[in-house]
Amino acid sequence: MPSAGMADITYDNFQEIDGPMLPFTTALPGMRNDWNPEDEVIAGAVGCHEQQLSGETASSEEEGEAEDKNCEMTWKKSQRLADGLMRFSIDLLREVQLESNRTNVILSPFSIALALSHLALGAANQTEKHLLQAMHLESVPCLHHMLGTLCRRLAESTLSLASRLYLQKGFEVKEKFLEDSEKFYEAKPMTLSGISEDDLIAINKWVKEATNGQIPTFLQQLPENTVMLLLNAIHFHGFWRSQFDANFTGPDVFHLDNEFVVPVEMMKAQKYSLSWFTLESQDIQVAKFPFKSNMSFVVIVPNQYTWNNSYVLENLPYEQLCKLFPREVPTTVKIPKIKLDYQLELNKVLSQMGLQELFTSPNLQKIADEPLFVSSIQHQSALELKEDGVEASAATSVAISRSVSAFSLDRPFIFVIFEDETGIPLFIGSVQNPNPNAAPQIKEPRDSPRDINMALPSAVPVNKSPSKCSSENHLYPPRKQSLDQLD
């Protein structure tokens, strides 16, 4: 991704998310993997482990209090982490959109990164190196330690994080991996009973509790010969700092493109305090809706009804976003009420990002002496936008012009939920159609949105299955086993 300089901009003057759970599943070679792609995944994980400074791949071990002290989070380190995770987020969204065929996409790159980092804890040599490179975190010092510190901080806000490690009876996991999993990812080991139905009930119960009931049935079945399952979950419930009055919510339309619209319930406000600007070089508008907590919902919307969002993702000066936002001004705002779920197996996406070996012959010798591989990585997340908030499982010049009086999310847009202090992206996605169950309608001729605005406004399961990879932020390792990852 090109490095961003100053952006060419024009200043124009409650959500809940359940993130993905990535399961890593490991299985033994030659064994069948029955991981069900329909199994749900929810976002999150807690954990940390150390890495070397500069660009070298770090050891997955942190020893002694002295090293822990050296791994204390600083502003510079947190910026490296945020930059890497933002690059990873954009890579993920771009690749997933290629597979999604213009559907809505909701991901928790933070959850997926936590799951992959947890896996890196048990990886060695090229496998570990490739995992860190895919996440753009190879130059982040003390990576696991920093992720753990970050997770603990986030857990003090409106973000809920939880991890758990399930092991098959008799499967010998290296003690160091278990210790580091709990130390950095707070993933306490639990033993599977061996009775599939009982284990399934216990796992789904834990997921339901960890996600505040947003994902009541995470798994439909356990893959055969599962030897290890790594689960993590994230739940975010953020309240708008400036809430919308439900009395002003009413019927409106969302423009799918230049020809079709769908009916939606649109939240509206006349004098909403909003920070936003127009990025003229890409013909887009960017706005930041702050939560009462230290997080923000950033949206990117085109001035036209159709756009090349892949180009926007590749050229967005994300490193400068926090510097580009002007002071808040009273703005007429329209934003659709949305409740969406998204589920995807990440095997193909991650393979396109350079992680093919996870699903064939990775080096996971820090987990067990037996050869393992990732059998499946699945991800599921949910987003709800409503009046009180959100809930959820190169160089250019600056041009400043008069404020426009309105900002409207009535056409396809990209969103990112950031942690403000560090700039860590927790969720990212694109909304193509907030009401996919409604039949598209041919719209009446009208001016372009630009003219209108100017006139107004991640679990990892590990099992003994073949080399198929599925992610639900769970991990299954088999003897050459397959590893399933949950987010």
CSV table of C-alpha atoms in Angstrom, one decimal, residues 86-385:
chain,number,residue,atom,x,y,z
A,86,MET,CA,-4.6,-1.2,9.5
A,87,ARG,CA,-2.7,-2.5,6.6
A,88,PHE,CA,-3.8,-6.0,7.4
A,89,SER,CA,-7.4,-4.8,7.7
A,90,ILE,CA,-7.4,-3.3,4.3
A,91,ASP,CA,-5.8,-6.4,2.8
A,92,LEU,CA,-8.4,-8.5,4.4
A,93,LEU,CA,-11.4,-6.4,3.3
A,94,ARG,CA,-10.0,-6.1,-0.3
A,95,GLU,CA,-9.6,-9.9,-0.6
A,96,VAL,CA,-12.9,-10.7,1.0
A,97,GLN,CA,-14.7,-8.2,-1.3
A,98,LEU,CA,-13.3,-10.1,-4.3
A,99,GLU,CA,-15.1,-13.2,-3.0
A,100,SER,CA,-18.3,-11.5,-1.7
A,101,ASN,CA,-19.9,-10.6,-5.0
A,102,ARG,CA,-21.2,-7.2,-3.9
A,103,THR,CA,-22.6,-8.4,-0.6
A,104,ASN,CA,-22.3,-6.7,2.7
A,105,VAL,CA,-19.0,-7.5,4.5
A,106,ILE,CA,-18.3,-7.2,8.2
A,107,LEU,CA,-15.0,-8.3,9.7
A,108,SER,CA,-13.0,-8.0,12.8
A,109,PRO,CA,-9.4,-7.8,11.6
A,110,PHE,CA,-8.4,-7.4,15.3
A,111,SER,CA,-10.0,-10.7,16.2
A,112,ILE,CA,-8.5,-12.5,13.1
A,113,ALA,CA,-5.1,-11.0,14.0
A,114,LEU,CA,-5.4,-12.2,17.5
A,115,ALA,CA,-6.2,-15.7,16.3
A,116,LEU,CA,-3.3,-15.7,13.8
A,117,SER,CA,-0.9,-14.3,16.5
A,118,HIS,CA,-2.0,-17.0,18.9
A,119,LEU,CA,-1.2,-19.5,16.2
A,120,ALA,CA,2.2,-17.9,15.6
A,121,LEU,CA,2.9,-18.6,19.2
A,122,GLY,CA,3.2,-22.3,18.2
A,123,ALA,CA,4.8,-21.7,14.8
A,124,ALA,CA,8.5,-21.8,14.0
A,125,ASN,CA,10.8,-20.7,11.2
A,126,GLN,CA,9.1,-19.8,7.9
A,127,THR,CA,5.6,-20.4,9.1
A,128,GLU,CA,6.0,-17.9,12.0
A,129,LYS,CA,7.7,-15.4,9.6
A,130,HIS,CA,4.9,-15.7,7.0
A,131,LEU,CA,2.2,-15.3,9.6
A,132,LEU,CA,3.7,-12.1,10.9
A,133,GLN,CA,4.4,-10.8,7.4
A,134,ALA,CA,0.8,-11.4,6.3
A,135,MET,CA,-0.4,-9.3,9.3
A,136,HIS,CA,2.3,-6.6,8.6
A,137,LEU,CA,3.5,-7.1,12.2
A,138,GLU,CA,7.0,-8.5,11.5
A,139,SER,CA,8.6,-5.3,12.7
A,140,VAL,CA,6.6,-4.9,15.8
A,141,PRO,CA,8.7,-5.6,18.9
A,142,CYS,CA,7.2,-7.7,21.7
A,143,LEU,CA,4.2,-8.4,19.6
A,144,HIS,CA,2.4,-10.9,21.9
A,145,HIS,CA,3.1,-8.9,25.0
A,146,MET,CA,1.8,-5.8,23.3
A,147,LEU,CA,-1.4,-7.5,22.1
A,148,GLY,CA,-2.0,-8.8,25.6
A,149,THR,CA,-1.6,-5.3,27.1
A,150,LEU,CA,-3.8,-3.8,24.4
A,151,CYS,CA,-6.5,-6.4,25.1
A,152,ARG,CA,-6.5,-5.8,28.8
A,153,ARG,CA,-6.9,-2.0,28.1
A,154,LEU,CA,-9.7,-2.6,25.7
A,155,ALA,CA,-11.5,-4.9,28.1
A,156,GLU,CA,-11.7,-1.9,30.5
A,157,SER,CA,-14.0,-0.1,28.0
A,158,THR,CA,-17.1,-1.3,26.2
A,159,LEU,CA,-15.3,-4.1,24.5
A,160,SER,CA,-15.6,-7.7,25.9
A,161,LEU,CA,-12.8,-10.1,25.1
A,162,ALA,CA,-12.5,-13.8,26.0
A,163,SER,CA,-10.4,-16.8,24.9
A,164,ARG,CA,-10.3,-20.5,25.7
A,165,LEU,CA,-8.2,-23.5,24.6
A,166,TYR,CA,-9.9,-26.9,24.4
A,167,LEU,CA,-7.7,-30.0,24.3
A,168,GLN,CA,-8.5,-33.6,23.4
A,169,LYS,CA,-7.8,-36.1,26.2
A,170,GLY,CA,-4.4,-37.5,25.8
A,171,PHE,CA,-3.2,-35.0,23.2
A,172,GLU,CA,0.3,-33.9,24.4
A,173,VAL,CA,0.7,-30.2,23.9
A,174,LYS,CA,4.0,-28.6,24.9
A,175,GLU,CA,3.9,-27.0,28.3
A,176,LYS,CA,5.5,-23.7,27.0
A,177,PHE,CA,2.7,-23.3,24.5
A,178,LEU,CA,0.1,-23.8,27.2
A,179,GLU,CA,1.9,-21.3,29.5
A,180,ASP,CA,2.3,-18.7,26.8
A,181,SER,CA,-1.3,-19.1,25.6
A,182,GLU,CA,-2.6,-18.3,29.1
A,183,LYS,CA,0.0,-15.6,29.8
A,184,PHE,CA,-0.5,-13.7,26.6
A,185,TYR,CA,-3.9,-14.7,25.4
A,186,GLU,CA,-5.6,-15.6,28.7
A,187,ALA,CA,-6.7,-18.8,27.0
A,188,LYS,CA,-7.2,-21.2,29.8
A,189,PRO,CA,-6.9,-24.9,28.8
A,190,MET,CA,-10.0,-27.0,29.1
A,191,THR,CA,-10.3,-30.8,28.4
A,192,LEU,CA,-12.8,-32.1,26.0
A,193,SER,CA,-14.9,-34.9,27.4
A,194,GLY,CA,-14.7,-37.0,24.2
A,195,ILE,CA,-18.5,-37.1,24.0
A,196,SER,CA,-19.2,-34.9,21.0
A,197,GLU,CA,-22.7,-33.8,22.0
A,198,ASP,CA,-21.6,-32.7,25.5
A,199,ASP,CA,-18.5,-30.9,24.2
A,200,LEU,CA,-20.6,-29.1,21.6
A,201,ILE,CA,-23.0,-27.9,24.3
A,202,ALA,CA,-20.2,-26.7,26.5
A,203,ILE,CA,-18.5,-24.8,23.7
A,204,ASN,CA,-21.6,-23.2,22.5
A,205,LYS,CA,-22.6,-22.2,26.0
A,206,TRP,CA,-19.2,-20.5,26.5
A,207,VAL,CA,-19.5,-18.6,23.2
A,208,LYS,CA,-23.0,-17.5,24.0
A,209,GLU,CA,-21.9,-16.1,27.3
A,210,ALA,CA,-18.8,-14.5,25.9
A,211,THR,CA,-20.9,-12.7,23.3
A,212,ASN,CA,-23.7,-11.6,25.5
A,213,GLY,CA,-26.1,-14.0,23.7
A,214,GLN,CA,-25.4,-12.5,20.3
A,215,ILE,CA,-24.2,-15.9,19.0
A,216,PRO,CA,-26.3,-18.6,20.7
A,217,THR,CA,-25.1,-21.5,18.5
A,218,PHE,CA,-21.6,-21.2,17.4
A,219,LEU,CA,-20.8,-24.7,16.3
A,220,GLN,CA,-23.2,-27.2,14.7
A,221,GLN,CA,-20.8,-30.0,15.1
A,222,LEU,CA,-17.2,-30.7,16.1
A,223,PRO,CA,-14.8,-31.9,13.5
A,224,GLU,CA,-13.8,-35.5,13.9
A,225,ASN,CA,-10.5,-36.2,15.6
A,226,THR,CA,-10.2,-32.7,17.0
A,227,VAL,CA,-7.1,-32.5,19.2
A,228,MET,CA,-7.2,-28.8,20.0
A,229,LEU,CA,-9.6,-26.0,19.6
A,230,LEU,CA,-8.7,-22.3,20.2
A,231,LEU,CA,-11.6,-20.0,20.6
A,232,ASN,CA,-11.8,-16.3,21.0
A,233,ALA,CA,-14.7,-13.9,21.1
A,234,ILE,CA,-15.2,-10.1,21.0
A,235,HIS,CA,-18.3,-8.2,21.7
A,236,PHE,CA,-18.6,-4.4,21.4
A,237,HIS,CA,-21.5,-2.3,22.4
A,238,GLY,CA,-20.9,1.4,21.9
A,239,PHE,CA,-23.3,4.3,22.5
A,240,TRP,CA,-23.2,7.4,20.3
A,241,ARG,CA,-21.8,10.4,22.0
A,242,SER,CA,-24.7,12.3,20.2
A,243,GLN,CA,-27.6,9.9,20.0
A,244,PHE,CA,-30.3,10.0,17.4
A,245,ASP,CA,-33.9,10.7,18.3
A,246,ALA,CA,-36.0,7.7,17.4
A,247,ASN,CA,-38.9,10.1,16.7
A,248,PHE,CA,-37.1,11.3,13.6
A,249,THR,CA,-36.3,7.8,12.2
A,250,GLY,CA,-38.5,7.0,9.2
A,251,PRO,CA,-38.8,5.5,5.7
A,252,ASP,CA,-36.3,6.6,3.1
A,253,VAL,CA,-34.3,5.0,0.3
A,254,PHE,CA,-30.7,3.7,-0.1
A,255,HIS,CA,-29.2,4.0,-3.5
A,256,LEU,CA,-27.6,0.7,-4.6
A,257,ASP,CA,-26.2,2.3,-7.8
A,258,ASN,CA,-27.3,4.8,-10.4
A,259,GLU,CA,-30.4,2.8,-11.3
A,260,PHE,CA,-31.8,1.0,-8.2
A,261,VAL,CA,-32.8,1.9,-4.6
A,262,VAL,CA,-34.1,-0.2,-1.7
A,263,PRO,CA,-36.4,1.1,1.1
A,264,VAL,CA,-34.7,1.6,4.5
A,265,GLU,CA,-35.4,3.0,7.9
A,266,MET,CA,-33.2,6.1,8.1
A,267,MET,CA,-32.1,7.8,11.3
A,268,LYS,CA,-32.0,11.5,10.9
A,269,ALA,CA,-30.7,14.6,12.9
A,270,GLN,CA,-30.8,18.3,12.0
A,271,LYS,CA,-27.8,19.6,14.0
A,272,TYR,CA,-25.6,16.7,14.6
A,273,SER,CA,-22.1,17.5,15.8
A,274,LEU,CA,-20.0,15.8,13.2
A,275,SER,CA,-16.4,16.0,12.0
A,276,TRP,CA,-16.1,15.2,8.3
A,277,PHE,CA,-14.3,16.2,5.1
A,278,THR,CA,-14.2,15.6,1.4
A,279,LEU,CA,-11.1,13.9,-0.1
A,280,GLU,CA,-11.2,15.4,-3.5
A,281,SER,CA,-8.6,13.3,-5.1
A,282,GLN,CA,-10.8,10.2,-4.6
A,283,ASP,CA,-14.1,11.9,-4.8
A,284,ILE,CA,-15.2,10.6,-1.3
A,285,GLN,CA,-16.4,12.0,2.0
A,286,VAL,CA,-15.1,10.8,5.3
A,287,ALA,CA,-16.9,11.3,8.6
A,288,LYS,CA,-16.2,10.3,12.2
A,289,PHE,CA,-19.1,9.4,14.6
A,290,PRO,CA,-17.6,9.2,18.1
A,291,PHE,CA,-18.9,6.9,20.8
A,292,LYS,CA,-19.1,7.8,24.5
A,293,SER,CA,-16.2,5.4,25.0
A,294,ASN,CA,-12.8,6.0,23.5
A,295,MET,CA,-13.8,4.6,20.1
A,296,SER,CA,-15.2,6.0,16.8
A,297,PHE,CA,-17.2,4.8,13.9
A,298,VAL,CA,-15.5,6.2,10.7
A,299,VAL,CA,-17.3,6.0,7.4
A,300,ILE,CA,-16.1,6.5,3.9
A,301,VAL,CA,-18.8,7.3,1.3
A,302,PRO,CA,-18.5,8.2,-2.4
A,303,ASN,CA,-19.8,11.5,-3.8
A,304,GLN,CA,-21.3,9.4,-6.6
A,305,TYR,CA,-23.6,6.4,-6.3
A,306,THR,CA,-21.0,4.1,-7.9
A,307,TRP,CA,-17.3,3.9,-7.0
A,308,ASN,CA,-14.3,1.7,-7.1
A,309,ASN,CA,-13.9,1.0,-3.4
A,310,SER,CA,-10.8,-1.3,-4.0
A,311,TYR,CA,-9.0,1.8,-5.4
A,312,VAL,CA,-10.2,3.8,-2.4
A,313,LEU,CA,-8.9,1.2,0.0
A,314,GLU,CA,-5.5,1.1,-1.7
A,315,ASN,CA,-5.0,4.9,-1.8
A,316,LEU,CA,-6.8,6.0,1.4
A,317,PRO,CA,-4.3,8.0,3.5
A,318,TYR,CA,-5.3,6.1,6.6
A,319,GLU,CA,-2.2,7.1,8.5
A,320,GLN,CA,-3.3,10.7,8.3
A,321,LEU,CA,-7.0,10.2,9.1
A,322,CYS,CA,-6.8,11.4,12.7
A,323,LYS,CA,-5.0,14.6,11.5
A,324,LEU,CA,-7.4,15.3,8.7
A,325,PHE,CA,-10.6,15.5,10.7
A,326,PRO,CA,-11.6,19.1,11.4
A,327,ARG,CA,-13.5,20.4,14.4
A,328,GLU,CA,-17.1,19.2,14.7
A,329,VAL,CA,-19.8,21.3,13.1
A,330,PRO,CA,-23.6,21.1,13.2
A,331,THR,CA,-24.6,18.9,10.3
A,332,THR,CA,-27.8,17.4,8.9
A,333,VAL,CA,-27.2,13.7,9.1
A,334,LYS,CA,-28.9,10.6,7.6
A,335,ILE,CA,-27.7,7.1,8.4
A,336,PRO,CA,-29.6,3.9,7.9
A,337,LYS,CA,-30.5,1.5,10.6
A,338,ILE,CA,-28.7,-1.7,9.9
A,339,LYS,CA,-28.6,-5.2,11.3
A,340,LEU,CA,-26.3,-7.5,9.4
A,341,ASP,CA,-24.5,-10.8,9.9
A,342,TYR,CA,-21.5,-12.0,7.8
A,343,GLN,CA,-19.8,-15.4,7.8
A,344,LEU,CA,-16.9,-16.6,5.6
A,345,GLU,CA,-14.4,-19.4,5.6
A,346,LEU,CA,-11.0,-17.6,5.4
A,347,ASN,CA,-8.9,-20.4,3.9
A,348,LYS,CA,-8.9,-19.0,0.4
A,349,VAL,CA,-8.6,-15.4,1.5
A,350,LEU,CA,-5.6,-16.1,3.7
A,351,SER,CA,-4.0,-18.3,1.0
A,352,GLN,CA,-4.2,-15.3,-1.4
A,353,MET,CA,-2.4,-13.3,1.3
A,354,GLY,CA,0.5,-15.6,1.4
A,355,LEU,CA,-0.5,-18.2,4.0
A,356,GLN,CA,-1.1,-21.2,1.8
A,357,GLU,CA,1.3,-23.4,3.9
A,358,LEU,CA,-1.0,-23.2,6.9
A,359,PHE,CA,-3.3,-25.6,5.2
A,360,THR,CA,-0.7,-28.0,3.9
A,361,SER,CA,2.6,-28.4,5.8
A,362,PRO,CA,3.2,-25.6,8.4
A,363,ASN,CA,5.8,-25.8,11.0
A,364,LEU,CA,3.9,-25.9,14.3
A,365,GLN,CA,6.5,-27.7,16.3
A,366,LYS,CA,6.1,-25.3,19.3
A,367,ILE,CA,2.6,-26.8,19.8
A,368,ALA,CA,3.4,-30.5,19.7
A,369,ASP,CA,6.1,-32.8,18.3
A,370,GLU,CA,3.6,-34.4,16.0
A,371,PRO,CA,3.2,-32.7,12.5
A,372,LEU,CA,0.0,-30.6,12.5
A,373,PHE,CA,-1.7,-28.4,10.0
A,374,VAL,CA,-4.6,-25.9,9.9
A,375,SER,CA,-7.8,-27.6,8.6
A,376,SER,CA,-10.2,-24.7,8.6
A,377,ILE,CA,-10.4,-21.0,9.5
A,378,GLN,CA,-13.9,-19.4,9.7
A,379,HIS,CA,-15.1,-16.0,10.7
A,380,GLN,CA,-18.4,-14.6,11.6
A,381,SER,CA,-19.4,-11.1,12.7
A,382,ALA,CA,-22.5,-9.0,13.2
A,383,LEU,CA,-23.2,-5.3,13.1
A,384,GLU,CA,-26.2,-3.3,14.3
A,385,LEU,CA,-26.6,0.4,13.9
